[in-house]
XYZ file of C-alpha atoms in Angstrom:
417
model
C -8.894 -15.468 -8.029
C -10.512 -12.509 -9.745
C -14.164 -12.892 -10.652
C -14.324 -10.306 -13.459
C -12.274 -9.613 -16.573
C -11.146 -6.265 -15.160
C -7.723 -6.081 -13.519
C -7.952 -6.529 -9.733
C -6.868 -3.580 -7.562
C -5.184 -4.759 -4.362
C -4.781 -2.301 -1.484
C -2.435 -2.316 1.515
C -3.982 -2.419 4.996
C -1.645 -1.744 7.904
C -4.520 -1.145 10.336
C -8.300 -0.751 10.420
C -8.123 2.927 9.350
C -6.244 2.036 6.172
C -8.446 -0.979 5.554
C -11.581 1.158 5.711
C -9.966 3.739 3.434
C -9.340 0.952 0.913
C -12.933 -0.283 1.174
C -14.348 3.222 0.742
C -12.286 4.004 -2.347
C -12.876 0.985 -4.539
C -10.301 -1.703 -3.714
C -11.089 -5.189 -5.024
C -8.897 -6.832 -2.409
C -6.710 -5.978 0.575
C -3.545 -7.555 1.927
C -2.510 -7.358 5.567
C -0.125 -8.820 8.128
C -0.766 -10.375 11.523
C 1.809 -9.833 14.243
C 5.419 -10.793 13.487
C 5.463 -13.128 10.476
C 5.039 -10.603 7.662
C 7.288 -8.196 5.789
C 6.071 -5.179 7.767
C 6.415 -6.673 11.250
C 7.797 -3.423 12.677
C 6.951 -0.857 10.031
C 3.252 -0.570 10.802
C 0.624 -1.321 13.384
C -0.149 -4.931 12.615
C -3.404 -6.766 13.187
C -3.748 -9.540 15.768
C -5.278 -12.999 15.568
C -8.400 -11.646 17.248
C -8.883 -9.160 14.384
C -9.177 -11.793 11.646
C -12.932 -12.274 11.876
C -13.656 -8.537 11.814
C -11.337 -8.089 8.827
C -13.142 -10.882 7.001
C -16.635 -9.646 7.888
C -16.024 -6.006 6.965
C -14.438 -6.924 3.647
C -17.106 -9.492 2.746
C -19.759 -6.817 3.256
C -18.095 -4.898 0.397
C -17.323 -8.026 -1.674
C -13.603 -7.400 -1.177
C -11.132 -10.298 -1.018
C -8.689 -10.662 1.877
C -5.080 -11.808 1.614
C -2.962 -12.633 4.649
C 0.763 -11.940 4.157
C 2.891 -14.663 5.699
C 5.948 -14.149 3.540
C 9.010 -13.813 5.783
C 11.836 -16.265 6.321
C 10.423 -18.943 8.625
C 12.517 -20.813 11.197
C 11.743 -24.066 13.014
C 10.521 -22.232 16.092
C 7.992 -20.349 13.916
C 6.239 -23.432 12.536
C 3.723 -23.815 15.352
C 2.554 -20.202 15.086
C 2.466 -20.516 11.274
C 0.029 -23.418 11.486
C -2.032 -21.689 14.180
C -2.241 -18.492 12.135
C -3.217 -20.322 8.949
C -5.936 -22.279 10.712
C -7.324 -19.108 12.333
C -7.322 -17.423 8.912
C -9.077 -20.420 7.373
C -11.685 -20.409 10.168
C -12.314 -16.684 9.599
C -12.721 -17.355 5.846
C -9.763 -15.189 4.797
C -9.496 -15.592 1.011
C -5.825 -16.540 0.592
C -2.346 -16.443 2.087
C 0.624 -14.728 0.387
C 3.647 -16.953 1.007
C 7.241 -17.574 0.004
C 8.422 -20.339 2.340
C 7.629 -23.886 1.238
C 6.595 -24.812 4.791
C 3.928 -22.096 4.716
C 2.799 -23.114 1.233
C 2.547 -26.779 2.234
C 0.718 -25.990 5.486
C -1.810 -23.803 3.670
C -2.414 -26.407 0.993
C -2.874 -29.084 3.677
C -5.893 -27.240 5.094
C -7.293 -26.251 1.701
C -6.380 -22.570 1.853
C -5.708 -20.687 -1.391
C -2.055 -19.684 -1.844
C -0.584 -16.684 -3.650
C 3.183 -16.656 -4.288
C 5.062 -13.641 -2.896
C 7.517 -11.547 -4.912
C 10.111 -12.819 -2.424
C 10.237 -16.059 -4.489
C 11.634 -13.979 -7.385
C 9.759 -15.591 -10.311
C 11.330 -14.464 -13.588
C 10.415 -17.143 -16.162
C 7.621 -19.423 -17.340
C 9.147 -22.651 -16.005
C 9.297 -21.291 -12.452
C 5.723 -20.082 -12.832
C 4.723 -23.537 -14.062
C 6.335 -25.169 -11.024
C 4.559 -22.942 -8.487
C 1.261 -23.367 -10.341
C 1.118 -26.774 -8.658
C 0.554 -24.915 -5.384
C -0.820 -21.451 -6.170
C -3.478 -19.764 -8.316
C -1.865 -16.307 -8.272
C 1.768 -15.258 -8.183
C 3.646 -11.962 -7.969
C 6.426 -11.779 -10.529
C 9.859 -10.394 -9.730
C 9.915 -6.596 -9.576
C 12.917 -6.547 -11.914
C 11.042 -7.712 -15.014
C 10.123 -5.460 -17.922
C 6.546 -5.364 -19.197
C 7.719 -7.182 -22.331
C 8.970 -10.044 -20.150
C 5.747 -10.015 -18.115
C 3.651 -10.192 -21.270
C 5.672 -13.129 -22.610
C 4.952 -15.071 -19.403
C 1.194 -14.318 -19.463
C 0.993 -15.278 -23.152
C 2.713 -18.599 -22.463
C 0.349 -19.280 -19.552
C -2.614 -18.855 -21.886
C -1.008 -20.736 -24.794
C 0.014 -23.722 -22.663
C -3.102 -23.606 -20.477
C -1.131 -23.471 -17.225
C -3.625 -23.654 -14.364
C -3.442 -23.404 -10.603
C -4.996 -25.838 -8.108
C -8.432 -24.274 -8.703
C -8.362 -25.425 -12.317
C -8.411 -21.832 -13.569
C -5.625 -20.211 -15.581
C -2.716 -19.027 -13.466
C -3.045 -15.309 -12.634
C -0.098 -12.919 -12.698
C 0.214 -10.075 -10.219
C 2.686 -7.183 -10.261
C 3.467 -4.177 -8.087
C 1.821 -1.043 -9.436
C 2.640 1.797 -7.066
C 4.683 2.618 -3.979
C 8.111 2.160 -2.441
C 10.828 0.260 -4.267
C 13.907 -1.344 -2.739
C 17.402 -1.433 -4.248
C 17.635 -5.140 -3.348
C 16.410 -7.880 -5.700
C 12.691 -8.261 -4.952
C 13.193 -7.030 -1.413
C 15.970 -9.435 -0.333
C 18.316 -7.091 1.555
C 20.815 -7.736 4.358
C 22.013 -4.187 5.126
C 19.683 -3.801 8.082
C 20.727 -7.174 9.519
C 24.434 -6.379 9.310
C 24.168 -2.850 10.695
C 21.446 -3.258 13.333
C 20.921 -7.014 13.768
C 17.412 -6.343 12.466
C 16.458 -8.532 9.509
C 14.536 -6.985 6.616
C 13.664 -10.529 5.598
C 11.878 -10.967 8.911
C 9.906 -7.740 8.426
C 12.194 -5.543 10.538
C 14.009 -3.335 7.994
C 15.708 -0.233 9.442
C 15.775 1.405 5.987
C 19.518 2.089 5.869
C 19.195 2.735 2.150
C 17.049 5.826 2.716
C 19.855 7.703 4.522
C 22.490 10.124 3.258
C 26.079 8.856 3.086
C 29.604 10.192 2.709
C 32.002 8.209 0.499
C 35.703 7.953 1.390
C 38.451 6.817 -1.035
C 40.473 4.358 1.081
C 43.659 4.885 -0.963
C 43.811 8.686 -0.907
C 41.543 9.537 2.013
C 39.543 11.812 -0.301
C 36.093 12.337 1.154
C 33.045 13.093 -0.964
C 29.477 13.834 0.020
C 26.957 12.566 -2.500
C 25.243 15.890 -3.109
C 21.467 15.611 -3.429
C 21.599 11.950 -4.475
C 20.406 9.152 -2.206
C 22.027 6.496 -4.390
C 20.560 3.484 -2.555
C 17.050 4.927 -2.266
C 14.977 4.537 -5.442
C 12.083 6.821 -6.237
C 8.601 5.384 -5.687
C 7.065 3.261 -8.415
C 4.165 4.801 -10.337
C 2.444 3.068 -13.260
C -0.748 5.073 -13.681
C 0.597 6.763 -16.834
C 1.046 3.414 -18.624
C -1.579 1.352 -16.843
C -3.208 0.536 -20.183
C 0.020 -1.232 -21.210
C -0.056 -3.265 -17.978
C -3.611 -4.361 -18.758
C -2.541 -5.249 -22.321
C 0.334 -7.306 -20.879
C -2.206 -9.707 -19.372
C -1.639 -8.778 -15.723
C -4.617 -9.794 -13.582
C -3.760 -8.178 -10.228
C -2.242 -4.739 -9.549
C -0.714 -4.478 -6.090
C -0.351 -1.119 -4.340
C 2.513 -1.021 -1.818
C 2.101 0.844 1.457
C 1.135 -1.089 4.602
C 3.361 1.263 6.588
C 1.792 4.431 5.173
C -1.089 6.530 6.457
C -4.792 5.937 5.695
C -5.059 9.090 3.580
C -2.280 7.663 1.377
C -4.300 4.492 0.872
C -7.464 6.491 0.177
C -5.845 8.790 -2.385
C -3.816 6.158 -4.236
C -6.615 3.593 -4.392
C -9.103 6.214 -5.614
C -6.761 7.302 -8.426
C -6.003 3.769 -9.599
C -9.686 2.788 -9.283
C -10.570 5.686 -11.585
C -7.798 4.729 -13.996
C -8.794 1.044 -14.182
C -12.435 1.986 -14.722
C -11.438 4.492 -17.416
C -9.495 1.828 -19.296
C -12.510 -0.474 -19.116
C -14.808 2.313 -20.368
C -12.427 3.495 -23.104
C -11.986 6.971 -21.581
C -8.374 6.627 -20.342
C -6.472 9.695 -21.556
C -3.336 11.837 -21.086
C -5.481 14.578 -19.587
C -6.815 12.222 -16.920
C -3.312 10.932 -16.221
C -2.127 14.478 -15.483
C -4.950 14.932 -12.962
C -4.252 11.576 -11.297
C -0.535 12.369 -11.050
C -1.304 15.685 -9.355
C -3.468 13.849 -6.827
C -0.851 11.146 -6.189
C 1.787 13.815 -5.562
C -0.263 15.151 -2.640
C 0.449 12.137 -0.424
C 3.701 10.546 0.745
C 6.150 9.815 -2.076
C 9.869 9.937 -2.832
C 9.299 11.148 -6.370
C 8.007 8.833 -9.102
C 9.498 6.596 -11.801
C 8.338 3.636 -13.854
C 10.612 1.056 -12.238
C 11.980 -1.580 -14.596
C 8.772 -2.042 -16.575
C 9.554 0.181 -19.563
C 13.220 -0.788 -19.900
C 14.386 2.775 -19.382
C 17.747 3.845 -17.924
C 18.071 2.626 -14.356
C 19.154 4.616 -11.311
C 16.174 6.856 -10.569
C 17.327 7.821 -7.077
C 15.351 9.961 -4.668
C 16.550 13.506 -3.961
C 15.870 13.491 -0.230
C 15.354 11.260 2.762
C 11.687 12.098 3.304
C 8.479 12.645 1.416
C 8.053 14.769 -1.708
C 4.325 15.125 -1.073
C 2.861 18.471 -2.119
C 0.502 18.409 0.865
C 0.775 17.440 4.530
C -1.623 17.018 7.425
C -1.571 19.035 10.654
C -3.243 17.620 13.757
C -6.179 19.711 15.027
C -8.079 17.621 17.546
C -10.370 14.637 18.076
C -13.993 13.683 17.566
C -16.369 13.978 20.517
C -19.947 13.318 19.330
C -21.994 12.691 16.205
C -25.590 13.872 15.950
C -27.227 11.526 13.393
C -30.503 13.429 12.878
C -28.673 16.617 11.898
C -25.587 14.876 10.440
C -23.279 17.035 12.515
C -19.943 16.086 14.058
C -18.483 17.708 17.156
C -14.713 18.048 17.593
C -12.491 19.277 20.386
C -9.709 21.465 18.967
C -6.457 20.605 20.753
C -3.901 22.305 18.523
C -3.567 24.793 15.693
C -6.795 26.309 14.290
C -9.617 25.509 11.876
C -11.541 27.894 9.619
C -14.322 27.867 7.050
C -12.740 27.036 3.682
C -10.107 24.682 5.139
C -9.665 21.198 3.741
C -9.799 18.699 6.597
C -9.078 15.005 7.017
C -10.856 12.779 9.551
C -9.413 9.329 10.289
C -10.492 6.439 12.483
C -10.612 2.625 12.571
C -14.213 2.586 11.337
C -14.265 6.002 9.648
C -11.240 5.277 7.441
C -9.848 8.455 5.873
C -12.437 11.077 4.888
C -11.331 14.335 3.260
C -13.647 17.335 2.831
C -13.822 21.126 2.734
C -15.352 23.025 5.681
C -18.289 25.036 4.307
C -19.735 26.153 7.636
C -19.287 25.486 11.346
C -20.338 26.401 14.847
C -17.722 27.364 17.434
C -18.775 26.868 21.080
C -22.437 26.658 19.972
C -22.318 29.892 17.958
C -21.914 30.216 14.211
C -18.327 31.183 13.500
C -15.602 31.366 10.900
C -12.655 30.106 12.968
C -11.961 27.773 15.881
C -8.760 27.584 17.949
C -7.218 25.435 20.671
C -9.736 24.637 23.409
C -12.800 25.354 21.275
C -15.645 22.938 20.592
C -16.409 22.948 16.871
C -19.376 21.335 15.092
C -19.342 20.704 11.335
C -21.993 19.304 8.954
C -20.821 15.914 7.661
C -21.960 13.397 5.050
C -20.587 10.490 7.101
C -20.617 9.319 10.706
C -17.704 10.017 13.031
C -16.799 8.197 16.240
C -15.347 9.395 19.545
C -11.574 9.786 19.327
C -11.514 9.974 15.510
C -8.597 12.256 14.643
C -9.108 15.599 12.913
C -6.407 17.104 10.675
C -6.051 20.123 8.407
C -4.546 19.563 4.947
C -1.977 22.262 4.104
C 0.469 22.836 1.272
C 3.903 21.318 1.796
C 6.978 23.111 0.511
C 9.171 20.519 -1.136
C 12.789 21.291 -1.982
C 13.548 20.895 -5.658
């Protein structure tokens, strides 16, 4: 449950690097999966049971809530691990579990763990919300709803005083940014049929993101769908009407992306943090939106659209199979030492080159994702302007690095129109 009147910003955490990036850039909460029973079982590097306490401790230090995703289809043979995982999460003081299966919901409630209802449940009306309020304090509405429909549900919750088990008013959460699926709230069977790999068990092969040729079975006429990936929607982006989402009574804004890189988490969370704060301060403006959109375009995306929220014409398909990001990262090398008195980091350059004036990105499980411009550096213990493969480079830093942190250069990415 949120503790302030401001909308809660929830960040994806596929690993410790992304989690730290979320913490550093203003997330109010994070959501993460542990091993196989979550909707990104294969798409990202998942946490283990042994990581739960560290996740909890690091987030508590920043007053950030933690949500365990346990929202796949659950079979009988999964029930033992479900109960073990929930108990471990409870022992580590994880804030809540995001669930869709009634067995998971019941098991969590039995041990007194807060439950949030996953979008997989597909809640589209007030009566369904009322039913699940018997078990959960927060629920994600179906992705297919318009903002008008969302607002009607939140107004009815307030009018009828519909509360969750905590005794507080039921809170509504929606997706705010990131990948969308052509299937209804993520329920897709293409991957299962084609690869025996169930999307509903967190193992989607992303068939919909590929290019296809269509054949007329009657005439044999073959047609390539030129520049249209008709099963691959553009990414959702709501930052340009975030004020309307706040006005609709939404309490939690969820950013999708547990399979994406830490710099994606850092950039997206920072932009939405700024936007939420601007709304609260009364300084939200079209000019700021333009700046945020330019920043969001720098990291992985398939192009942007507003989803179903504004009731616009549907069918906003992506124009390519990969990212439309205006920037990309190029691997340079790894961290070697940090000298705390001088605030200097030493890196071993293993590929490409680095020069004064470059924008660099440093990532690591504790470092997160730190982006900065190189103002000066030493190359092999002598002041220099450029370092290449094999060189030892030291750079003044405003943060600590760790051995084996990865060093990248940020470069412009040519995207086909």
